[in-house]
CSV table of C-alpha atoms in Angstrom, one decimal:
chain,number,residue,atom,x,y,z
A,1,UNK,CA,314.4,-14.1,87.0
A,2,UNK,CA,314.1,-17.2,89.2
A,3,UNK,CA,311.1,-18.3,87.1
A,4,UNK,CA,313.2,-18.1,83.9
A,5,UNK,CA,316.0,-20.1,85.5
A,6,UNK,CA,313.5,-22.7,86.6
A,7,UNK,CA,312.0,-23.0,83.1
A,8,UNK,CA,315.5,-23.1,81.5
A,9,UNK,CA,316.5,-25.8,84.0
A,10,UNK,CA,313.5,-27.9,83.2
A,11,UNK,CA,314.1,-27.6,79.5
A,12,UNK,CA,317.7,-28.5,79.9
A,13,UNK,CA,316.9,-31.5,82.1
A,14,UNK,CA,314.0,-32.5,79.8
A,15,UNK,CA,311.5,-33.1,82.5
A,16,UNK,CA,309.9,-31.8,85.7
A,17,UNK,CA,307.9,-33.4,88.5
A,18,UNK,CA,304.2,-32.7,88.6
A,19,UNK,CA,301.9,-34.4,91.2
A,20,UNK,CA,304.7,-36.9,91.8
A,21,UNK,CA,305.0,-37.8,88.1
A,22,UNK,CA,307.9,-37.2,85.8
A,23,UNK,CA,306.6,-35.0,83.0
A,24,UNK,CA,308.7,-34.6,79.8
A,25,UNK,CA,309.1,-31.1,78.6
A,26,UNK,CA,310.5,-29.4,75.6
A,27,UNK,CA,310.4,-25.9,74.1
A,28,UNK,CA,307.1,-25.3,72.4
A,29,UNK,CA,305.0,-26.4,75.4
A,30,UNK,CA,304.6,-24.7,78.8
A,31,UNK,CA,306.6,-26.1,81.6
A,32,UNK,CA,304.0,-27.3,84.2
A,33,UNK,CA,303.9,-25.1,87.3
A,34,UNK,CA,303.6,-26.2,90.9
A,35,UNK,CA,300.5,-24.1,91.4
A,36,UNK,CA,298.6,-26.1,88.8
A,37,UNK,CA,298.9,-29.1,91.2
A,38,UNK,CA,296.0,-27.5,93.1
A,39,UNK,CA,293.8,-27.8,90.0
A,40,UNK,CA,294.9,-31.4,89.4
A,41,UNK,CA,294.3,-32.5,93.0
A,42,UNK,CA,290.9,-30.9,93.2
A,43,UNK,CA,289.9,-32.6,89.9
A,44,UNK,CA,291.0,-36.0,91.3
A,45,UNK,CA,289.1,-35.4,94.6
A,46,UNK,CA,285.9,-34.3,92.8
A,47,UNK,CA,286.0,-37.3,90.4
A,48,UNK,CA,286.6,-39.7,93.3
A,49,UNK,CA,283.7,-38.2,95.2
A,50,UNK,CA,281.5,-38.9,92.1
A,51,UNK,CA,282.3,-42.6,92.5
A,52,UNK,CA,281.8,-43.4,88.9
A,53,UNK,CA,282.7,-46.7,87.2
A,54,UNK,CA,284.4,-44.9,84.3
A,55,UNK,CA,284.8,-41.1,84.5
A,56,UNK,CA,285.0,-39.3,81.2
A,57,UNK,CA,287.3,-36.2,81.3
A,58,UNK,CA,288.6,-33.6,78.9
A,59,UNK,CA,291.8,-31.8,79.7
A,60,UNK,CA,291.4,-28.6,77.7
A,61,UNK,CA,294.5,-26.5,76.9
A,62,UNK,CA,296.5,-29.6,78.0
A,63,UNK,CA,300.0,-28.2,77.3
A,64,UNK,CA,302.4,-31.0,78.0
A,65,UNK,CA,299.6,-33.3,79.1
A,66,UNK,CA,300.5,-33.1,82.8
A,67,UNK,CA,296.9,-32.8,84.1
A,68,UNK,CA,295.6,-35.5,81.7
A,69,UNK,CA,298.4,-37.9,82.8
A,70,UNK,CA,297.9,-37.1,86.5
A,71,UNK,CA,294.2,-37.6,86.4
A,72,UNK,CA,294.4,-40.9,84.5
A,73,UNK,CA,297.2,-42.1,86.9
A,74,UNK,CA,295.3,-41.2,90.1
A,75,UNK,CA,292.0,-42.5,88.7
A,76,UNK,CA,292.7,-45.8,86.9
A,77,UNK,CA,289.2,-46.1,85.5
A,78,UNK,CA,289.2,-42.6,83.9
A,79,UNK,CA,289.1,-42.0,80.1
A,80,UNK,CA,290.7,-38.7,79.2
A,81,UNK,CA,290.8,-36.6,76.0
A,82,UNK,CA,293.6,-34.0,76.0
A,83,UNK,CA,293.3,-31.0,73.7
A,84,UNK,CA,295.5,-28.2,72.6
A,85,UNK,CA,296.2,-26.0,69.6
A,86,UNK,CA,299.9,-26.0,68.8
A,87,UNK,CA,302.2,-28.7,67.4
A,88,UNK,CA,304.6,-28.3,70.4
A,89,UNK,CA,301.9,-29.0,72.9
A,90,UNK,CA,300.5,-32.0,71.0
A,91,UNK,CA,303.9,-33.5,70.6
A,92,UNK,CA,304.7,-33.0,74.3
A,93,UNK,CA,301.4,-34.4,75.5
A,94,UNK,CA,301.6,-37.5,73.3
A,95,UNK,CA,305.2,-38.2,74.5
A,96,UNK,CA,304.0,-38.0,78.1
A,97,UNK,CA,301.0,-40.3,77.4
A,98,UNK,CA,303.4,-42.9,76.0
A,99,UNK,CA,306.0,-42.3,78.7
A,100,UNK,CA,303.5,-43.2,81.4
A,101,UNK,CA,301.9,-46.1,79.5
A,102,UNK,CA,298.5,-44.4,79.3
A,103,UNK,CA,297.8,-44.7,75.6
A,104,UNK,CA,294.8,-47.0,76.2
A,105,UNK,CA,293.0,-44.3,78.3
A,106,UNK,CA,294.3,-40.9,77.1
A,107,UNK,CA,294.0,-39.7,73.5
A,108,UNK,CA,295.5,-36.3,72.4
A,109,UNK,CA,293.6,-34.1,69.9
A,110,UNK,CA,294.7,-30.9,68.1
A,111,UNK,CA,292.4,-28.0,67.4
A,112,UNK,CA,291.1,-24.6,68.5
A,113,UNK,CA,289.7,-25.5,72.0
A,114,UNK,CA,286.8,-28.0,71.5
A,115,UNK,CA,287.3,-28.1,67.7
A,116,UNK,CA,289.7,-31.0,68.3
A,117,UNK,CA,287.0,-33.2,69.9
A,118,UNK,CA,283.9,-31.9,68.1
A,119,UNK,CA,283.5,-35.0,65.9
A,120,UNK,CA,284.1,-37.6,68.6
A,121,UNK,CA,280.5,-37.8,69.8
A,122,UNK,CA,281.2,-36.6,73.3
A,123,UNK,CA,278.2,-34.3,73.5
A,124,UNK,CA,276.5,-34.5,76.9
A,125,UNK,CA,278.8,-37.3,78.0
A,126,UNK,CA,281.6,-35.7,80.0
A,127,UNK,CA,281.8,-35.8,83.8
A,128,UNK,CA,284.5,-33.2,84.0
A,129,UNK,CA,286.4,-30.6,81.9
A,130,UNK,CA,289.6,-29.4,83.4
A,131,UNK,CA,291.2,-26.3,81.9
A,132,UNK,CA,294.4,-24.4,82.7
A,133,UNK,CA,294.0,-21.8,80.0
A,134,UNK,CA,296.2,-18.9,79.0
A,135,UNK,CA,295.1,-16.0,81.4
A,136,UNK,CA,297.5,-13.1,81.0
A,137,UNK,CA,296.5,-10.0,79.2
A,138,UNK,CA,298.3,-8.8,76.1
A,139,UNK,CA,299.2,-5.6,77.9
A,140,UNK,CA,300.9,-7.4,80.7
A,141,UNK,CA,302.8,-9.6,78.3
A,142,UNK,CA,304.2,-6.4,76.8
A,143,UNK,CA,305.0,-5.0,80.2
A,144,UNK,CA,305.7,-6.6,83.6
A,145,UNK,CA,305.2,-10.2,82.4
A,146,UNK,CA,307.2,-10.0,79.2
A,147,UNK,CA,309.8,-12.2,80.7
A,148,UNK,CA,307.4,-15.2,80.4
A,149,UNK,CA,307.6,-15.3,76.6
A,150,UNK,CA,311.4,-15.3,76.5
A,151,UNK,CA,311.7,-19.1,76.7
A,152,UNK,CA,308.1,-20.3,76.5
A,153,UNK,CA,305.4,-20.0,73.7
A,154,UNK,CA,303.3,-16.8,73.8
A,155,UNK,CA,300.2,-18.9,73.1
A,156,UNK,CA,300.6,-20.4,76.5
A,157,UNK,CA,300.0,-17.1,78.2
A,158,UNK,CA,298.2,-14.6,75.9
A,159,UNK,CA,294.4,-14.3,76.6
A,160,UNK,CA,293.2,-11.1,75.0
A,161,UNK,CA,293.0,-7.6,76.5
A,162,UNK,CA,291.7,-8.7,80.0
A,163,UNK,CA,293.3,-12.2,80.3
A,164,UNK,CA,289.9,-13.9,80.1
A,165,UNK,CA,289.3,-14.6,76.4
A,166,UNK,CA,289.8,-18.4,76.7
A,167,UNK,CA,287.8,-18.6,79.9
A,168,UNK,CA,284.9,-16.9,78.1
A,169,UNK,CA,284.9,-19.3,75.2
A,170,UNK,CA,285.2,-22.4,77.4
A,171,UNK,CA,282.4,-21.4,79.7
A,172,UNK,CA,280.1,-21.1,76.6
A,173,UNK,CA,281.2,-24.2,74.7
A,174,UNK,CA,281.7,-26.6,77.6
A,175,UNK,CA,277.9,-26.9,78.2
A,176,UNK,CA,277.6,-28.8,74.9
A,177,UNK,CA,279.9,-31.6,76.2
A,178,UNK,CA,279.1,-31.8,80.0
A,179,UNK,CA,276.5,-34.1,81.4
A,180,UNK,CA,274.0,-32.5,83.8
A,181,UNK,CA,275.9,-32.3,87.0
A,182,UNK,CA,279.2,-32.6,85.3
A,183,UNK,CA,281.9,-30.1,86.4
A,184,UNK,CA,284.0,-27.5,84.8
A,185,UNK,CA,287.2,-26.6,86.6
A,186,UNK,CA,289.4,-23.7,85.8
A,187,UNK,CA,292.8,-22.4,86.9
A,188,UNK,CA,292.6,-18.7,87.2
A,189,UNK,CA,295.2,-15.9,87.6
A,190,UNK,CA,295.5,-14.0,90.8
A,191,UNK,CA,292.5,-11.8,91.3
A,192,UNK,CA,290.6,-13.2,88.4
A,193,UNK,CA,288.2,-15.4,90.4
A,194,UNK,CA,285.4,-12.9,90.7
A,195,UNK,CA,285.5,-12.2,86.9
A,196,UNK,CA,285.4,-15.9,86.1
A,197,UNK,CA,282.5,-16.5,88.6
A,198,UNK,CA,280.7,-13.7,86.9
A,199,UNK,CA,281.1,-15.3,83.5
A,200,UNK,CA,279.7,-18.6,84.8
A,201,UNK,CA,276.8,-16.9,86.5
A,202,UNK,CA,275.9,-14.8,83.4
A,203,UNK,CA,275.8,-18.0,81.2
A,204,UNK,CA,273.0,-19.3,83.4
A,205,UNK,CA,274.1,-22.8,82.5
A,206,UNK,CA,276.0,-23.5,85.7
A,207,UNK,CA,275.2,-24.0,89.4
A,208,UNK,CA,277.1,-24.8,92.6
A,209,UNK,CA,280.0,-22.4,91.8
A,210,UNK,CA,282.9,-22.9,94.2
A,211,UNK,CA,286.4,-21.6,94.6
A,212,UNK,CA,289.6,-23.1,96.0
A,213,UNK,CA,292.6,-21.3,97.5
A,214,UNK,CA,296.2,-22.3,97.8
A,215,UNK,CA,298.2,-22.4,101.1
A,216,UNK,CA,298.7,-18.6,100.8
A,217,UNK,CA,294.9,-18.1,100.7
A,218,UNK,CA,294.9,-17.0,97.1
A,219,UNK,CA,292.0,-18.3,95.0
A,220,UNK,CA,293.5,-20.2,92.0
A,221,UNK,CA,290.7,-22.7,91.0
A,222,UNK,CA,287.0,-22.1,90.2
A,223,UNK,CA,284.6,-25.0,89.8
A,224,UNK,CA,281.0,-25.1,88.5
A,225,UNK,CA,278.5,-27.8,87.8
A,226,UNK,CA,276.5,-27.9,84.6
A,227,UNK,CA,272.9,-27.3,85.6
A,228,UNK,CA,270.7,-30.4,86.1
A,229,UNK,CA,267.4,-30.5,84.3
A,230,UNK,CA,264.4,-29.6,86.6
């Protein structure tokens, strides 16, 4: 119930704070959650450690564009492409890019996962892909998690029978776009880390797989590097 009140409050107010930034929200796009700040902060730390003159980043499943805006704000040299499927997400993300004056470094693209950027000649050029995908199973959305879709779009949560359908597709398709040594960073649901690690290992396209836990010791982020050529 408290989660529903928080979401309703954010929609009523029209904004929420994410990584110290005011993110505009509206029905049709997921309200950014505090737990996703872990993914954002790790992405920023990893990109800073790369020490690149102009990092190239995709925010896949961008929702309201909170991760794209946060990364571009914390790394002023970054170029970010934000992608999502629905009109509600695209509208919200574009509003936030304008709201934060980042139109020169963030562009927002609509399509089914990488379809939105498939014609932009990004193949093999990205230093990072950040993805907070839907990760709740259809069964749970019909059961103990059905309250989530009362106020927010089902597309923001539903991820097939096991909650991993989007992770599976991104693991496969991201390799086309990442540079060797480029990183793929996922947010994962509680207890999903081993399954996502297994997806990455089975693809044989990734190395240096790492996990990151929140303050409660729960793994919520999985990172992997695209394999470098021998």
